[in-house]
Coordinates of C-alpha atoms and ligand atoms in Angstrom, one line a residue:
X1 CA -17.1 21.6 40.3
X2 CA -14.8 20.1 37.5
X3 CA -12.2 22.2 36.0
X4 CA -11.8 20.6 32.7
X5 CA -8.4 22.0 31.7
X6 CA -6.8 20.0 34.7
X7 CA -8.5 17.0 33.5
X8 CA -7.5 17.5 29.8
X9 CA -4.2 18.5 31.3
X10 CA -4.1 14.7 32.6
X11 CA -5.7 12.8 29.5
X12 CA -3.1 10.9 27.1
X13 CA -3.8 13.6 24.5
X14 CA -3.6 16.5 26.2
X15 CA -0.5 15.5 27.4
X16 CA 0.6 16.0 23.9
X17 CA -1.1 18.8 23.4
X18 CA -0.3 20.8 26.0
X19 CA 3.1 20.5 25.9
X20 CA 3.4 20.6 22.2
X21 CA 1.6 24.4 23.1
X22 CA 3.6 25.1 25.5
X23 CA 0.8 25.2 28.0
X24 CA 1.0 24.7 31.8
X25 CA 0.3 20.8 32.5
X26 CA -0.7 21.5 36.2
X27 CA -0.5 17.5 38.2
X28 CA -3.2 15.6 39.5
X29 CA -2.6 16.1 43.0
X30 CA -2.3 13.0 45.4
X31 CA -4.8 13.1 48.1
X32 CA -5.5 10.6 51.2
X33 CA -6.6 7.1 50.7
X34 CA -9.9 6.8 52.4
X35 CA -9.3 3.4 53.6
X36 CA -6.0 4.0 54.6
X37 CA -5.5 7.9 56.0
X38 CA -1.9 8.7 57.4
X39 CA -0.3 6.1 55.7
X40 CA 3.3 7.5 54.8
X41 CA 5.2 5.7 52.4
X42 CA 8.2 6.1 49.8
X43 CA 11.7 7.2 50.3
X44 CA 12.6 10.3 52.5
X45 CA 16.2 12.0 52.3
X46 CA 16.9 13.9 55.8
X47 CA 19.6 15.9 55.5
X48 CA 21.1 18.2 58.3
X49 CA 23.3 21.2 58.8
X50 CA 26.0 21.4 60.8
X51 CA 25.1 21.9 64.5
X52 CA 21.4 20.8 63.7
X53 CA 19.6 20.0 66.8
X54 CA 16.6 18.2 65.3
X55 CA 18.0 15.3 62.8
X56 CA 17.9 12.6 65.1
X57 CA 14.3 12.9 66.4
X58 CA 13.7 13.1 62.7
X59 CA 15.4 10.1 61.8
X60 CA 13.5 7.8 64.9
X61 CA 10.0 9.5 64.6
X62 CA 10.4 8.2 60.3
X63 CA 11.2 4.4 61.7
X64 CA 8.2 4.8 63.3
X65 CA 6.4 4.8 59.5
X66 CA 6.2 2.9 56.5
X67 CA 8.9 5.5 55.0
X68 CA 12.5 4.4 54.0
X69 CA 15.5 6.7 55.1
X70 CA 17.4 7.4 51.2
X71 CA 20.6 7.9 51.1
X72 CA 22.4 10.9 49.8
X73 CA 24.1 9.0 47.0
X74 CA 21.5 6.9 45.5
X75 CA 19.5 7.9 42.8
X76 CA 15.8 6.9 43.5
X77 CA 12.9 9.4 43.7
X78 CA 12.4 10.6 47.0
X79 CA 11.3 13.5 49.9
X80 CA 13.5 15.7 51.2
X81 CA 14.0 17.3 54.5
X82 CA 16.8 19.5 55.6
X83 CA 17.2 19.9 59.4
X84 CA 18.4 23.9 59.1
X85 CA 18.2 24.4 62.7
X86 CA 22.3 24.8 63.0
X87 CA 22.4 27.5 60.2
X88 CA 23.8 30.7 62.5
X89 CA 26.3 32.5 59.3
X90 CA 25.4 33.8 55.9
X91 CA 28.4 31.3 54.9
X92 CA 27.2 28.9 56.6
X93 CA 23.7 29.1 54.8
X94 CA 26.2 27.2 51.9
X95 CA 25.1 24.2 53.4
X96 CA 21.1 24.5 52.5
X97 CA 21.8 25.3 48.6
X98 CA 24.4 22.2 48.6
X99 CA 21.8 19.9 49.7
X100 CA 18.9 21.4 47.4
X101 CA 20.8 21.8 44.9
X102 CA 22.4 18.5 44.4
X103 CA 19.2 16.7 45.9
X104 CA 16.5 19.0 44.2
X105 CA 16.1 16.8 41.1
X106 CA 15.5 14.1 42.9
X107 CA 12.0 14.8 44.0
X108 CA 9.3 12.3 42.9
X109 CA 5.7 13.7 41.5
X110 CA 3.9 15.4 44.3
X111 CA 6.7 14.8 46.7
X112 CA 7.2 16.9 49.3
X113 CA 9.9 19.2 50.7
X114 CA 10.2 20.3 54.6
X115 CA 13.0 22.6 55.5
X116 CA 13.4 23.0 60.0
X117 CA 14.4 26.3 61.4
X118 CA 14.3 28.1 64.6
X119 CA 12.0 30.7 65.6
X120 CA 14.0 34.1 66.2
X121 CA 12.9 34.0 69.6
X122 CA 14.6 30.6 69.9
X123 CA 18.4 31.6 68.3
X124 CA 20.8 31.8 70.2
X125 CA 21.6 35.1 69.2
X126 CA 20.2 38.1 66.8
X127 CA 22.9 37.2 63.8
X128 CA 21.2 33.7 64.0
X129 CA 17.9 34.7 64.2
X130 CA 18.2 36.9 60.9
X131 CA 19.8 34.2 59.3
X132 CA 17.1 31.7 60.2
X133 CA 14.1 34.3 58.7
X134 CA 16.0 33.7 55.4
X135 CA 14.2 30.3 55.4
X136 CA 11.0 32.2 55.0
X137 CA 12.3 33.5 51.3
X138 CA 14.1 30.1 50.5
X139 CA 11.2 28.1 51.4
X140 CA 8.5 30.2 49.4
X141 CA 11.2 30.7 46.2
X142 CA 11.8 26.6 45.8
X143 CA 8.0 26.1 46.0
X144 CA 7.5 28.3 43.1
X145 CA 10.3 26.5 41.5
X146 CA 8.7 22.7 42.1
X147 CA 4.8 23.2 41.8
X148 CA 4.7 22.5 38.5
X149 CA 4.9 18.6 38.8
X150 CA 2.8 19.0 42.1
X151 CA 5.5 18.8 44.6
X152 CA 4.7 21.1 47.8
X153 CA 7.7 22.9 50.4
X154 CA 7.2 24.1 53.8
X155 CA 9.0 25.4 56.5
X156 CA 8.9 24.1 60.1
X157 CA 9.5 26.6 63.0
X158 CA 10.8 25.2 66.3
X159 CA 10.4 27.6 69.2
X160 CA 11.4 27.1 72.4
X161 CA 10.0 24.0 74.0
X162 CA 8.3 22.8 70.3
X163 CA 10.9 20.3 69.2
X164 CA 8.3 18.1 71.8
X165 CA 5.3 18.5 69.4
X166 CA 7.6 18.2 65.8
X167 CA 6.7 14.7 64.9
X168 CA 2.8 15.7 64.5
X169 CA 3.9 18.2 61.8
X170 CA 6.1 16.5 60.3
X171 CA 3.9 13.6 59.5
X172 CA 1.4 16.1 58.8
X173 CA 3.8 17.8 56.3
X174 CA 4.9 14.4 54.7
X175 CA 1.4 12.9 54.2
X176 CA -1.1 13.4 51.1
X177 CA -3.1 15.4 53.5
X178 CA -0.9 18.2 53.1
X179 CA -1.3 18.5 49.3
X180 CA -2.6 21.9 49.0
X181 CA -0.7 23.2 51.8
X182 CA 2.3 25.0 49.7
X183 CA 4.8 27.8 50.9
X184 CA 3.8 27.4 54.4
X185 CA 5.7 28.6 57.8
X186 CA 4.2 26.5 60.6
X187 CA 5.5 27.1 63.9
X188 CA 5.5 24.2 67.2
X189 CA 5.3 25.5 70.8
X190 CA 5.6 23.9 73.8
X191 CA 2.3 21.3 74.0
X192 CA -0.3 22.9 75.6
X193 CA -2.2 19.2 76.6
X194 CA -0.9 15.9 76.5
X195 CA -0.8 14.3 72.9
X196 CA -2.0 10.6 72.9
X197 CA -0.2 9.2 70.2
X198 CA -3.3 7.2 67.4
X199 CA -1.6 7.9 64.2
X200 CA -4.6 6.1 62.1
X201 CA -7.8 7.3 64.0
X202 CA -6.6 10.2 66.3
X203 CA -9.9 11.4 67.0
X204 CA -11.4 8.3 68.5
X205 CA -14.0 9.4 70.9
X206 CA -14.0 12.6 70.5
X207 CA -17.0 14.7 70.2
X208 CA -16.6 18.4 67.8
X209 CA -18.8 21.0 66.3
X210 CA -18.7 21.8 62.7
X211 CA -20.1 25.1 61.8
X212 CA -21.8 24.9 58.1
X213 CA -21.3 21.4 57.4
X214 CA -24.5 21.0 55.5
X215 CA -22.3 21.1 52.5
X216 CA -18.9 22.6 50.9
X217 CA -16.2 22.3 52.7
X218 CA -18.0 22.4 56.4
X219 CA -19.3 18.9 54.8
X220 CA -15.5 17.7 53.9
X221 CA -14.6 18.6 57.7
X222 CA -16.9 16.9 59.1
X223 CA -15.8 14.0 56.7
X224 CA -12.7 14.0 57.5
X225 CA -13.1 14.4 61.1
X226 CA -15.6 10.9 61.1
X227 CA -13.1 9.5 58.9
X228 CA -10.8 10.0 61.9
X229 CA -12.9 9.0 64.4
X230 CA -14.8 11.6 65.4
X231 CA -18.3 12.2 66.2
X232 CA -19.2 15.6 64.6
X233 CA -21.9 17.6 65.9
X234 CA -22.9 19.4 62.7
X235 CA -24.5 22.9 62.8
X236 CA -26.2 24.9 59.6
X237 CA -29.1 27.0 58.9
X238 CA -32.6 25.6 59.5
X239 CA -33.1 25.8 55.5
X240 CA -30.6 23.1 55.3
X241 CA -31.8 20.8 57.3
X242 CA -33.1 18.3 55.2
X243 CA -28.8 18.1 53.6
X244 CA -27.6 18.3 57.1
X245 CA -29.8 15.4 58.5
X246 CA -28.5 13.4 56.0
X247 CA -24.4 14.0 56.2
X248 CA -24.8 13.9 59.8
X249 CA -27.0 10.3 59.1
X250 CA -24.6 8.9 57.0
X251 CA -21.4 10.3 59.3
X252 CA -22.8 8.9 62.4
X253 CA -23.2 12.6 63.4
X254 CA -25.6 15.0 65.0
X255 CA -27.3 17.3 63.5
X256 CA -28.5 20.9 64.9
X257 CA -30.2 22.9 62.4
X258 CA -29.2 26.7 63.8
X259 CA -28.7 30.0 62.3
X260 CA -25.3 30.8 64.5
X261 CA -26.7 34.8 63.8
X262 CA -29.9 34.2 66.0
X263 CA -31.0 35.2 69.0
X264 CA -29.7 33.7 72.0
X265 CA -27.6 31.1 69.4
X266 CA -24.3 31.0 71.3
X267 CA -25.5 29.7 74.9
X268 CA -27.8 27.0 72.5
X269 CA -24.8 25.7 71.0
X270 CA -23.1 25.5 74.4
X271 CA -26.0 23.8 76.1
X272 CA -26.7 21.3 73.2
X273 CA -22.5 20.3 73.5
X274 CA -22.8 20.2 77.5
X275 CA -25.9 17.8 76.6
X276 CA -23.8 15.3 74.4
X277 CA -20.5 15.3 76.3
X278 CA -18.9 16.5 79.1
X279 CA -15.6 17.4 77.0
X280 CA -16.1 18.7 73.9
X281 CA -12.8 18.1 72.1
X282 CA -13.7 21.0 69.8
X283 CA -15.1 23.9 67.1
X284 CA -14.5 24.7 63.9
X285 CA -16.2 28.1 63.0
X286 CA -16.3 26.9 59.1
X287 CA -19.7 28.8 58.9
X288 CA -19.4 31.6 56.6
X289 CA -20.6 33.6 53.5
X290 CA -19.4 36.5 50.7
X291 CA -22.0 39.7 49.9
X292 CA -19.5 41.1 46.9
X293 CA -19.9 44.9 46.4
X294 CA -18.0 48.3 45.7
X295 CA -18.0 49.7 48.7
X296 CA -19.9 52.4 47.1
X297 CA -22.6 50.3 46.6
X298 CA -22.5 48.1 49.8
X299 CA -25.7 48.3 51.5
X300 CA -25.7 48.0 55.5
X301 CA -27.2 44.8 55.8
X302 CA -24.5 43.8 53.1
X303 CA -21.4 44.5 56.1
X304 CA -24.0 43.8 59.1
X305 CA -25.1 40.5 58.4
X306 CA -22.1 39.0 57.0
X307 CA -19.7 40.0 59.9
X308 CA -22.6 38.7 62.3
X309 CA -22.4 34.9 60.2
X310 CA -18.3 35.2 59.9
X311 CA -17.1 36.9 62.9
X312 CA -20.1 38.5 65.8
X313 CA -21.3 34.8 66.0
X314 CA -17.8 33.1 66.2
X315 CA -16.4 35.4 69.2
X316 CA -20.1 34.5 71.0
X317 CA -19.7 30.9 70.6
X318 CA -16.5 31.2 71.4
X319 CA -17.0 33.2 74.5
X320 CA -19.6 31.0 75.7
X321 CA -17.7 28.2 75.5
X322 CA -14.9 29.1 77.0
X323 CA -17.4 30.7 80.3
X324 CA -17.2 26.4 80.9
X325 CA -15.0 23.6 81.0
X326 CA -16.3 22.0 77.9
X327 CA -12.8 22.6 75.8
X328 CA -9.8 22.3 78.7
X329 CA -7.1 20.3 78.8
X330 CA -7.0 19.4 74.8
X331 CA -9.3 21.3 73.2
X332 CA -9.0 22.7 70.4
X333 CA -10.7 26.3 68.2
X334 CA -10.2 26.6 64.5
X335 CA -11.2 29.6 62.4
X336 CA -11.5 29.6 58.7
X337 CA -10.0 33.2 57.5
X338 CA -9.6 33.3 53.6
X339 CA -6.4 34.7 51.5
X340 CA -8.7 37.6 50.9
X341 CA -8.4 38.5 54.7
X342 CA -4.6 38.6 54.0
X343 CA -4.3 40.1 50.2
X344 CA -7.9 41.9 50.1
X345 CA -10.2 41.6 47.3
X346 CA -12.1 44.3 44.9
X347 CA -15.8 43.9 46.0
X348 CA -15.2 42.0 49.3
X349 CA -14.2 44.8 52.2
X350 CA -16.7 43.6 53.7
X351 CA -15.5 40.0 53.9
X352 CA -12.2 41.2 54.0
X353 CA -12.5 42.8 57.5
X354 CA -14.1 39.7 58.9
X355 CA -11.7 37.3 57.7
X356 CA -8.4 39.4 58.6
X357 CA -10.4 39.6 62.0
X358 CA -10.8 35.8 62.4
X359 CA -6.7 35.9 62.1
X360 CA -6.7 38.5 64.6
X361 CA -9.2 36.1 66.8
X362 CA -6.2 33.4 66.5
X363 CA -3.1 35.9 67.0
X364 CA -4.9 37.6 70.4
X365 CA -6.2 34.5 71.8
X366 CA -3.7 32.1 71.8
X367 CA -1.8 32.5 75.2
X368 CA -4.7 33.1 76.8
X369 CA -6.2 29.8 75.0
X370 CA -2.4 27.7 76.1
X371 CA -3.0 28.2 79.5
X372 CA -6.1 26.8 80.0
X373 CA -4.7 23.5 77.4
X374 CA -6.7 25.1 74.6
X375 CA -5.1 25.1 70.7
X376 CA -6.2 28.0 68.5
X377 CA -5.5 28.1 65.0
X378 CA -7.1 28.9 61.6
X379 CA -7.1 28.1 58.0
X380 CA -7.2 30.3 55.2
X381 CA -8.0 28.8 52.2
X382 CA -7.4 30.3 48.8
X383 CA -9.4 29.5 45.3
X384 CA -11.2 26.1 46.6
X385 CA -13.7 24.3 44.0
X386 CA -17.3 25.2 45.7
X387 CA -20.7 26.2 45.2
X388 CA -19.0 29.4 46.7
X389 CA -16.5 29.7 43.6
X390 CA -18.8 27.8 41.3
X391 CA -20.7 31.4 41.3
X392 CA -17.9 33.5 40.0
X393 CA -17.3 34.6 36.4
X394 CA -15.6 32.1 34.6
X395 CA -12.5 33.9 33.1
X396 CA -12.3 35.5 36.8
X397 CA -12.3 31.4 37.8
X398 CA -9.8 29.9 35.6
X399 CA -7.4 32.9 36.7
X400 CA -8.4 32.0 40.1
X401 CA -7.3 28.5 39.6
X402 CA -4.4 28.9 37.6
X403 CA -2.8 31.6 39.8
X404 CA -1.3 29.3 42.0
X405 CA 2.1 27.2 42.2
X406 CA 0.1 24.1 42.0
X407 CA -1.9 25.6 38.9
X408 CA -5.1 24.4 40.2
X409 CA -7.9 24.8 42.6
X410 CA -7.7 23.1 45.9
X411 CA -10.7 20.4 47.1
X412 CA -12.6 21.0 50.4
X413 CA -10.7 18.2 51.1
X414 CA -7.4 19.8 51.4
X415 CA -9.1 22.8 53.7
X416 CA -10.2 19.8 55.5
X417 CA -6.9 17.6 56.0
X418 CA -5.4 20.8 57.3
X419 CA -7.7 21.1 59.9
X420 CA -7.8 17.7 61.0
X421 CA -4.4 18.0 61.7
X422 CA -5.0 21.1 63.9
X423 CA -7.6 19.0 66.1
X424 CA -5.8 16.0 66.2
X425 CA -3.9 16.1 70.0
X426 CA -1.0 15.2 68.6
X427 CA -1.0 18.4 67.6
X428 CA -0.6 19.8 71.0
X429 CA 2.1 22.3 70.2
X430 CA 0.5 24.1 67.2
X431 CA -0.9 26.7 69.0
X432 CA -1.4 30.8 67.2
X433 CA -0.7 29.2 63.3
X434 CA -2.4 30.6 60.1
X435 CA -2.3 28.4 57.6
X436 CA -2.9 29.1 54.2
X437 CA -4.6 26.1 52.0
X438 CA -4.0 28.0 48.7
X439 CA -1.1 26.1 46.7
X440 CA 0.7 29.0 46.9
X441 CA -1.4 31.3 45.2
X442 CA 0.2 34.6 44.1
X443 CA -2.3 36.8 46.0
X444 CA -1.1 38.3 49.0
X445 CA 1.5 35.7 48.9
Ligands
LIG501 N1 -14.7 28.2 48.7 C1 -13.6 28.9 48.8 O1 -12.9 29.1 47.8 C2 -13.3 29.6 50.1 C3 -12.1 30.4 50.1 C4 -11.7 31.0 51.3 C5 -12.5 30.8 52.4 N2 -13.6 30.1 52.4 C6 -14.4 30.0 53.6 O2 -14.7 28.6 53.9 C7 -15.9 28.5 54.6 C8 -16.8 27.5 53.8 O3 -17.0 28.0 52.5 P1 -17.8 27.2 51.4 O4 -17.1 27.5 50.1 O5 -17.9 25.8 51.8 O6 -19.2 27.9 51.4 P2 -20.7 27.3 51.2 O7 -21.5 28.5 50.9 O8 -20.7 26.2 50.2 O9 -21.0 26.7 52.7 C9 -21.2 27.5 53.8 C10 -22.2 26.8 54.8 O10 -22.3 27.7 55.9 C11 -23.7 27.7 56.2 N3 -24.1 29.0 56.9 C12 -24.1 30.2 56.3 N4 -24.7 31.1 57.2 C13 -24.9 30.4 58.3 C14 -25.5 30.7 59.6 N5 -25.9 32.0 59.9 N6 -25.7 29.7 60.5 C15 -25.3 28.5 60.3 N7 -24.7 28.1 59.1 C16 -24.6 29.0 58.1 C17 -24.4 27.6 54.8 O11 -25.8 27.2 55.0 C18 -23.5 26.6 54.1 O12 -24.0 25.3 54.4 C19 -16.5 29.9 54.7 O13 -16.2 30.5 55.9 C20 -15.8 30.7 53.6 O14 -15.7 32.0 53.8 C21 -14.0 29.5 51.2

């Protein structure tokens, strides 16, 4: 699905145009180069706090990219990251507007902005901990402030035992990957599993189920996931067979044409993974669909069958995967909620519950899932271009797409990246995150 006023937007003369009207000139977002995924490059300001405890991991994990460490006086376009971690005083908090402030106009196009706090749990004491939730505001404020030329911040939250698994997320954070990804808190924990360091392929040999992959953004998942080295075992409904045969053809996939609502669909799944590989590295319960109505109006099969596609068949997969082996020691679960399980939405209670309950799938399940080396974590993905959102109302669309920082709709791609990340095992110590992939849009926000 195009969205022609981001292309005009981007032409020579709408350039003129647009800002001789005074119209929003939302950027062409910079995305992953296929050939050459994970490749970080351009200039990066670190800046630190005083009594930061994470600056020098920063600094070594950077030599160990194509990035250059800038220097505070120079006047080239770079990235910025503030190590906040030593912030414990609202005077001391001085220290994060100087750097912003006198660095802030240095960002390039698209570039990208990480902030590094505490948790609460990790302060060393209650005055510090409130101080370090200020990030929260200061982080989701300055994104709103640099969307507009398609710049991104987020805020990285060490808790104890996370400054470990930091270099996955800042990577992560830092890449193209991440270009949808705006106003974000992600939190590292301790690693759950060991994290085997391939930056370029990090999913080499590794076998994982995509729910829905037959097209959308199940499809860019399991993409990105082959693009990564995976072999994706790609699930959808018997009626799209013939589109699933092919992706998983092209992909180097498998394909298993299954309606995840059907009888006895859970231990099928499990026995068709135990039949392929004796460690499944992991799920991703992309599988999902909308039945819009008042409430009023709803009929029961409206609520029934949609919370048995988006959440009754995702706790029995999960369930019966988790009766093996299949996923310890590094697997990994992702869920994909929606910002309308976090805002709500007229016409979608229905939806609504199940998406709110695939966050509360993440938030109950996580300890449970780090003891046995598991990773839980889901996406929620705001206005993405689909055949999903190709079906709504087109004023309703162009609001949709224009409400967020960014001023644009997100790609399956950017739901996608965000995953990948999840699975990867660097990503050992993102354990219990929900992500939104919405550019910051001003629902629920
Ligand atoms: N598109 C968006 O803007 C958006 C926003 C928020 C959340 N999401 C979520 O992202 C996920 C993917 O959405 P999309 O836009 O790609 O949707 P889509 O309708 O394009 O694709 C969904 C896929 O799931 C498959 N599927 C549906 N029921 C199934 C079943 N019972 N068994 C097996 N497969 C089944 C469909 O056949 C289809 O291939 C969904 O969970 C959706 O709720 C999408």
């Amino acid at each position: 699905m195009s969205d022609t006023y981001l292309e005009l937007a981007n032409s020579a003369l709408g350039k003129k145009l647009f800002s001789a009207m005074g119209l929003p000139e939302p950027v062409t977002l910079r995305r992953e180069n296929p050939e050459l995924p994970h490749h970080l490059s351009g200039r990066v300001l670190v800046g630190a706090s005083l009594g930061a405890v994470f600056a020098d991991q920063i600094g070594s994990l950077l030599q160990g990219t194509a990035m250059e460490l800038s220097d505070p006086l120079a006047t080239e376009k770079r990235h910025l990251i503030f190590d906040a971690s030593g912030i414990a005083t609202a005077d001391q908090s001085a220290e994060l507007y100087e750097f912003f402030n006198q660095q802030i106009k240095s960002l390039p196009s698209c570039g990208r902005v990480i902030v590094i706090g505490l948790e609460p749990s990790a302060a060393e004491n209650p005055e510090q901990g409130a101080v370090q939730r200020g990030l929260h505001g200061f982080i989701k404020s300055l994104a709103k402030e640099i969307g507009r030329n398609g710049s991104t911040a987020n805020l990285l939250l060490v808790n104890k035992g996370g400054d470990a698994a930091i270099e996955a997320a800042i990577r992560f954070l830092l890449s193209a990957g991440s270009a949808f990804m705006n106003a974000q808190i992600l939190r590292t924990n301790a690693p759950v599993a060991s994290m085997e360091a391939d930056w370029q392929r990090p999913l080499a040999g590794k076998t994982l189920v995509v729910t829905g992959a037959a097209r959308g953004i199940g499809l860019a998942i399991a993409e990105v996931l082959s693009r990564d080295g995976a072999t994706v075992i790609g699930v959808d409904v018997p009626q799209a067979e013939q589109e699933l045969v092919q992706a998983m053809e092209r992909l180097g996939g498998v394909a298993l044409p299954l309606d995840i609502t059907s009888d006895g669909a859970a231990p099928i799944l499990r026995n068709f993974c135990s039949a392929q590989t004796a460690s499944l590295h992991g799920i991703i319960h992309n599988a999902g669909v909308t039945r819009d109505k008042m409430l009023s109006r709803m009929t029961d099969h409206q609520w029934n069958m949609l919370m048995q596609v988006n959440l009754g068949s995702v706790q029995r997969i999960n369930a019966a995967l988790l009766e093996t082996e299949l996923l310890d020691n590094g697997g990994k679960i992702v869920g994909v909620a929606s910002i309308s399980g976090i805002a709500g939405n007229v016409g979608q209670t229905n939806y609504a519950f199940s998406k709110s309950a695939v966050i509360g799938m993440v938030e109950t399940s996580a300890a449970s899932c780090a003891a046995r080396g598991i990773t839980i974590n889901a996406v929620a993905p705001g206005f993405i271009e689909t055949q999903m959102t190709a079906a709504i109302p087109f004023v309703t669309r162009q609001m949709g797409r224009r409400l967020s920082s960014l001023g644009q709709g997100g790609l399956p791609i950017d739901v996608a990246e965000v995953i990948g990340f999840f699975v990867s095992p660097q990503a050992a110590g993102i354990n219990g995150n929900v992500v939104r992939v919405c550019g910051q849009s001003i629902l629920g926000a």
